[in-house]
PDB file of C-alpha atoms in Angstrom:
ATOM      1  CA  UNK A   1       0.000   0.000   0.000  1.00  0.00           C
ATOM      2  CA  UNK A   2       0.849   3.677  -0.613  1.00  0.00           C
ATOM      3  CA  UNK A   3       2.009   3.364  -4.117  1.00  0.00           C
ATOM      4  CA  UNK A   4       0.103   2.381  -7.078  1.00  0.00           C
ATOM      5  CA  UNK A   5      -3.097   2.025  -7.653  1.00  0.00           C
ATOM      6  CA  UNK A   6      -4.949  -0.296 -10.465  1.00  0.00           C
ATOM      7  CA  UNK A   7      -7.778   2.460 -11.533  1.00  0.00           C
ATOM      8  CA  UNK A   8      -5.834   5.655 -11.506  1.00  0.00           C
ATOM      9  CA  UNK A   9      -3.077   5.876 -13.652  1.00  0.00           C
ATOM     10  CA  UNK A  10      -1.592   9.196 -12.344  1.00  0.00           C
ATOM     11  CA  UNK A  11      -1.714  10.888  -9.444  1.00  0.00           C
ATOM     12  CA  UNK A  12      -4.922   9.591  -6.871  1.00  0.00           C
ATOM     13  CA  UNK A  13      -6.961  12.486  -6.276  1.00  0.00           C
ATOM     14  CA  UNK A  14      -8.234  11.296  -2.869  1.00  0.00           C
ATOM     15  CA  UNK A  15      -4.524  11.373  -1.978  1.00  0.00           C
ATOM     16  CA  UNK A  16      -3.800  14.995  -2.525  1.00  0.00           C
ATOM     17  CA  UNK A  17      -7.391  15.288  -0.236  1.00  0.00           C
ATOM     18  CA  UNK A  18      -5.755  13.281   2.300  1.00  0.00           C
ATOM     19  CA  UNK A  19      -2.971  14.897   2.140  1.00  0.00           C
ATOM     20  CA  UNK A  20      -4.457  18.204   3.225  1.00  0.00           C
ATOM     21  CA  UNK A  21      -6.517  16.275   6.043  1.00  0.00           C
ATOM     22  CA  UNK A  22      -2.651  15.464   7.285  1.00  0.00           C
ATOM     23  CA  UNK A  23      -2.193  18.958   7.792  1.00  0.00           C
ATOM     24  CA  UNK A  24      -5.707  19.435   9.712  1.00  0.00           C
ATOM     25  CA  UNK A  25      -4.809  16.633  11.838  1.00  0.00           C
ATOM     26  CA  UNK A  26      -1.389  18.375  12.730  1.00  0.00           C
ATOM     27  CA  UNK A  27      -2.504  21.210  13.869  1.00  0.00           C
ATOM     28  CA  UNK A  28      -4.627  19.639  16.344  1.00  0.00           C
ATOM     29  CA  UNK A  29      -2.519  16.677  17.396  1.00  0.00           C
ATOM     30  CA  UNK A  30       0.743  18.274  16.551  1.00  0.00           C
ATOM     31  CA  UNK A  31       3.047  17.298  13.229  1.00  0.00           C
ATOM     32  CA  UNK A  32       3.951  13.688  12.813  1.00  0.00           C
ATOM     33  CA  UNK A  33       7.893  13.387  12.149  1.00  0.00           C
ATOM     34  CA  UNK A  34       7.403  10.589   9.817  1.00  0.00           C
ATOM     35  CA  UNK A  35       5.508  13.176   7.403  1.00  0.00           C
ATOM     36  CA  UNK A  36       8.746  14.331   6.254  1.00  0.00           C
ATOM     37  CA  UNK A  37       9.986  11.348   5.414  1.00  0.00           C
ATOM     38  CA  UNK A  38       6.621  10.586   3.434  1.00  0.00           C
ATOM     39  CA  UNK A  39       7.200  13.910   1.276  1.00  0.00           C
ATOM     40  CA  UNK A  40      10.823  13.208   0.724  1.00  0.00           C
ATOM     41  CA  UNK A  41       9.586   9.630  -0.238  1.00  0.00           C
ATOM     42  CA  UNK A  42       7.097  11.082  -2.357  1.00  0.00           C
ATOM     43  CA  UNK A  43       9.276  13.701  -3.804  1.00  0.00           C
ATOM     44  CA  UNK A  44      12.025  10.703  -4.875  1.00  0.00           C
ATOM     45  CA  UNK A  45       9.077   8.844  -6.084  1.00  0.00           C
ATOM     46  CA  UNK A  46       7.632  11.431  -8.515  1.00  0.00           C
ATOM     47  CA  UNK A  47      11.013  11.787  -9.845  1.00  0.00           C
ATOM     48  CA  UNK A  48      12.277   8.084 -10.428  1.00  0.00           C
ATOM     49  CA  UNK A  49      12.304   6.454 -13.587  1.00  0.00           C
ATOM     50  CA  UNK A  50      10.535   3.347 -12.566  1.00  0.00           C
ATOM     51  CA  UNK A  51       8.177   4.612 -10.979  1.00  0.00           C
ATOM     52  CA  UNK A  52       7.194   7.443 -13.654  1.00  0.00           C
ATOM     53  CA  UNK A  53       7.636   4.793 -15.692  1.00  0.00           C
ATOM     54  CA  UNK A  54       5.149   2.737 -14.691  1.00  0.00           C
ATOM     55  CA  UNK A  55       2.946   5.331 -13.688  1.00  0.00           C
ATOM     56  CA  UNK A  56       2.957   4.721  -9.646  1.00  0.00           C
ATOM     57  CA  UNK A  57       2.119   7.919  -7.649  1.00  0.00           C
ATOM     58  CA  UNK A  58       1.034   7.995  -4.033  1.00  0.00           C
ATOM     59  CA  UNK A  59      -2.281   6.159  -3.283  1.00  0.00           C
ATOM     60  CA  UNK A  60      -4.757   7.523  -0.654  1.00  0.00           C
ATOM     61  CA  UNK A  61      -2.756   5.241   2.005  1.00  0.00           C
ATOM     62  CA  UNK A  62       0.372   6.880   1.564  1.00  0.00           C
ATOM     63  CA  UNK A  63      -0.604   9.676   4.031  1.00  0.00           C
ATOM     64  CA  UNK A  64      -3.002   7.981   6.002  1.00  0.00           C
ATOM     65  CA  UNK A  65      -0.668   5.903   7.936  1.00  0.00           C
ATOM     66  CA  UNK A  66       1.283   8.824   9.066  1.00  0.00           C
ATOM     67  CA  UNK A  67      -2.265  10.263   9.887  1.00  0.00           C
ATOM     68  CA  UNK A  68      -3.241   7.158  12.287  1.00  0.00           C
ATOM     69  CA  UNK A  69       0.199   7.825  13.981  1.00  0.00           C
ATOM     70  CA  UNK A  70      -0.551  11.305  14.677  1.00  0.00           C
ATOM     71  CA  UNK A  71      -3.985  10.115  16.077  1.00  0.00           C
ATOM     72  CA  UNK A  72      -2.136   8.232  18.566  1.00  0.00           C
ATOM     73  CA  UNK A  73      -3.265   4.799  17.121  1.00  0.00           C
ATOM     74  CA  UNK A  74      -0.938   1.584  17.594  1.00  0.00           C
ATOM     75  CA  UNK A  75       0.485   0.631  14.291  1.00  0.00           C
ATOM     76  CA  UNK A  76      -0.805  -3.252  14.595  1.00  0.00           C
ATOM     77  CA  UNK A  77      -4.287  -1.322  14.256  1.00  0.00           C
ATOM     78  CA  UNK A  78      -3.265   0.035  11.037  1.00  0.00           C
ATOM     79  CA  UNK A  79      -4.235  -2.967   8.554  1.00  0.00           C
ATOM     80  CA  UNK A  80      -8.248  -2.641  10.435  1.00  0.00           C
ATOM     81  CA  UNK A  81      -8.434   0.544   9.960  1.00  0.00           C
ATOM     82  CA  UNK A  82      -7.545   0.683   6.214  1.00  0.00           C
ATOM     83  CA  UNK A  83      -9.960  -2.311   6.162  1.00  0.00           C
ATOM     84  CA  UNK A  84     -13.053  -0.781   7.723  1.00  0.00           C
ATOM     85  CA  UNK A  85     -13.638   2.098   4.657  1.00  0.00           C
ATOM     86  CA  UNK A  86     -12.984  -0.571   2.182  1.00  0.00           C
ATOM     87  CA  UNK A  87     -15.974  -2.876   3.853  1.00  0.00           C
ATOM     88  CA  UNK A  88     -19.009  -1.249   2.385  1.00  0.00           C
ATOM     89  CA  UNK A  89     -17.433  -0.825  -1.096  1.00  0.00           C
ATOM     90  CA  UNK A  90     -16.874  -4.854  -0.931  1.00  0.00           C
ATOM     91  CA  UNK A  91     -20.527  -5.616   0.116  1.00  0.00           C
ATOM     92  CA  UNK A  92     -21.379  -3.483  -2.565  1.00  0.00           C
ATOM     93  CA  UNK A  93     -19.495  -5.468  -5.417  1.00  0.00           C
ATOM     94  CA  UNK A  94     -20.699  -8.773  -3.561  1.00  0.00           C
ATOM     95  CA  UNK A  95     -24.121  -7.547  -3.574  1.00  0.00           C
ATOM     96  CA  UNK A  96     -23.855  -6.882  -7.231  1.00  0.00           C
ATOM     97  CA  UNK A  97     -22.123  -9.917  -8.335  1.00  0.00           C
ATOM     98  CA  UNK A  98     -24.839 -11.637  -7.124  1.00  0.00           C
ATOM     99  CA  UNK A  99     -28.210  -9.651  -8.312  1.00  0.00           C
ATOM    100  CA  UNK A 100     -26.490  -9.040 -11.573  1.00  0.00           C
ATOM    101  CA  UNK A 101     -25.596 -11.801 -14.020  1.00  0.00           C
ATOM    102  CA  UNK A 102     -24.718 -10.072 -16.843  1.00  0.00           C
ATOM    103  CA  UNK A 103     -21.968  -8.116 -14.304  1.00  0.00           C
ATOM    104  CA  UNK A 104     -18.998  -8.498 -15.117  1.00  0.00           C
ATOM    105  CA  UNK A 105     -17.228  -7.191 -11.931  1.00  0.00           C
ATOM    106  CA  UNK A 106     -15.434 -10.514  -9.810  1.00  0.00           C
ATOM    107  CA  UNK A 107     -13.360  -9.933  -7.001  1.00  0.00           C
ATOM    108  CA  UNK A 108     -10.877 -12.390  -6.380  1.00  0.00           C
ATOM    109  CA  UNK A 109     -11.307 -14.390  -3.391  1.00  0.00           C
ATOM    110  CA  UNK A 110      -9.889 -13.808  -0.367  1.00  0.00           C
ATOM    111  CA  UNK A 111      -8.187 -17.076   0.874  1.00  0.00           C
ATOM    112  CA  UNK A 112      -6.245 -16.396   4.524  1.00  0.00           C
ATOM    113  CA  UNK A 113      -3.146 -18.687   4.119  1.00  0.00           C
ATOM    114  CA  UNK A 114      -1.537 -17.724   7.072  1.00  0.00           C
ATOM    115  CA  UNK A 115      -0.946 -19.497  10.567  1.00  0.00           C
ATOM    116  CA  UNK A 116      -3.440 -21.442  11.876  1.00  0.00           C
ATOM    117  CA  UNK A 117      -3.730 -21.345  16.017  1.00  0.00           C
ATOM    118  CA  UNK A 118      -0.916 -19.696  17.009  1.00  0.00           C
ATOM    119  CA  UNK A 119       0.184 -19.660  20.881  1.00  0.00           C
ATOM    120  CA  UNK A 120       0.213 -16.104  22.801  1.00  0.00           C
ATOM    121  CA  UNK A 121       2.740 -14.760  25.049  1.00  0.00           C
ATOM    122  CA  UNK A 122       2.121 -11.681  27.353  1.00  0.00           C
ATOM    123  CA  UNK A 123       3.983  -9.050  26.653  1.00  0.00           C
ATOM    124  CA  UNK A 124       5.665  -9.550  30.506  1.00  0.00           C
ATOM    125  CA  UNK A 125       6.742 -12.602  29.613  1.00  0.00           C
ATOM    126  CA  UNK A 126       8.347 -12.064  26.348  1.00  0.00           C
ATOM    127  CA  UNK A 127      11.837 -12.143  25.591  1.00  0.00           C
ATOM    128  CA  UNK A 128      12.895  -8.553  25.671  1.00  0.00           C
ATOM    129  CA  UNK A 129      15.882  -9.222  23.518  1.00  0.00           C
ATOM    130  CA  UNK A 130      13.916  -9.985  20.632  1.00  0.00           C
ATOM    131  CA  UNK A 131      11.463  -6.888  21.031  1.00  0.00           C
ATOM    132  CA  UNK A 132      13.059  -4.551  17.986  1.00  0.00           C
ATOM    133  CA  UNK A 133      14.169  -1.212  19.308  1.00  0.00           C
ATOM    134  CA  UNK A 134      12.389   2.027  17.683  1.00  0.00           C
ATOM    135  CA  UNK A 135      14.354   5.044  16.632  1.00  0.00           C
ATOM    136  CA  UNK A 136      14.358   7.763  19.284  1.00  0.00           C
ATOM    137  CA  UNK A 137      13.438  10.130  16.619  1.00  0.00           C
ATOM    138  CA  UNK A 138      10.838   8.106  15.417  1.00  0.00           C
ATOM    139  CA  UNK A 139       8.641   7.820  18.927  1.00  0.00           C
ATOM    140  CA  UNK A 140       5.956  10.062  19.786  1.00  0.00           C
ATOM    141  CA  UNK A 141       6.025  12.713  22.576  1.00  0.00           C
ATOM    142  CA  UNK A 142       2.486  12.166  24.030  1.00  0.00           C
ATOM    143  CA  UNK A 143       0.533   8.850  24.063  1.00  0.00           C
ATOM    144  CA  UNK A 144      -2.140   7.227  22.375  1.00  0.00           C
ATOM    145  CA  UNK A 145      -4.761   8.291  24.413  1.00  0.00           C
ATOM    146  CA  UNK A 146      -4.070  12.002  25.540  1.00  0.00           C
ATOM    147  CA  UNK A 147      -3.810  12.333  21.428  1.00  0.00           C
ATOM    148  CA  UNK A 148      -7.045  11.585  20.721  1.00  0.00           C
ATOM    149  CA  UNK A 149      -8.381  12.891  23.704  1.00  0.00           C
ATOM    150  CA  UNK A 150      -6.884  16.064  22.189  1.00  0.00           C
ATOM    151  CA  UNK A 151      -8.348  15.732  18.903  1.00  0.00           C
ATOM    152  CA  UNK A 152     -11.476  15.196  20.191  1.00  0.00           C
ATOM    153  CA  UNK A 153     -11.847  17.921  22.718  1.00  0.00           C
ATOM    154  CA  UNK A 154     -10.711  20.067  19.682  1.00  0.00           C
ATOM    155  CA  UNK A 155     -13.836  18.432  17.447  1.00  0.00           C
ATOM    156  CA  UNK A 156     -15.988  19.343  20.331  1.00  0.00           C
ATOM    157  CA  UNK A 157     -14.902  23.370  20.576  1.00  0.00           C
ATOM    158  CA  UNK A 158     -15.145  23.502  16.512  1.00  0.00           C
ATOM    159  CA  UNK A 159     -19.190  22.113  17.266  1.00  0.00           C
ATOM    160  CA  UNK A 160     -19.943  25.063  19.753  1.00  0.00           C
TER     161      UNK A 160
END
């Protein structure tokens, strides 16, 4: 995700829409360091041959991970929430795949090849060896929760 996209063969309008939202959500929640990497990735991008080449521009998921991240959400709750917009659009082509036989719309089936029952270790008891370190640059300054407590007591004063 964040590259590429099979319908639009230049640059994704809803990106350059989410890519002003990113700047809403700043201001509010404060800037999220990663969006400069995202524009210098997007800048490099624009400019390479393979990827002018074959047409790939910044999809309307480029921006919206560094959005979540600002929001305070955990990045293991990024793949749901890119899922949960994309649910009604797949009903929809479901729905009309099967009233319609003369559509010609199929969606390729979703098969989930991955592991079966997997065991689970608490976090206490995990080896803290293997946890990866995170870049000091990279980590936030305020937590999850007082950021979207901010952005919602914000959403509240805009209502008044």
């Amino acid at each position: 995700m964040g590259f590429g996209h099979r319908v639009y063969k230049n640059y994704d309008p809803r990106a350059k829409i989410v890519r002003k939202v990113a700047d809403e959500v700043f201001a509010i929640v404060d800037r999220e360091p990663l969006i400069e990497i995202a524009m210098a990735l997007e800048k490099i991008a624009l400019e390479d041959e393979y990827f002018v080449k074959r047409k790939l521009y910044p999809n309307v998921d480029f921006y919206t991970g560094v959005i979540y991240k600002a929001m305070g959400f955990p990045t293991d709750m990024f793949p749901v929430l890119f899922t949960i917009p994309r649910t009604a659009g797949w009903l929809a082509h479901w729905s009309e795949f099967l009233d319609d036989p003369d559509n010609r719309i199929v969606r390729p089936r979703q098969i989930y090849k991955g592991a079966g029952v997997r065991s689970y270790v608490p976090i206490a008891e995990r080896d803290q060896a293997a946890v990866p370190k995170v870049n000091a640059e990279l980590r936030s300054t305020s937590s999850s929760t007082s950021r979207r407590r901010n952005a919602a007591s914000h959403a509240n004063k805009q209502k008044k």
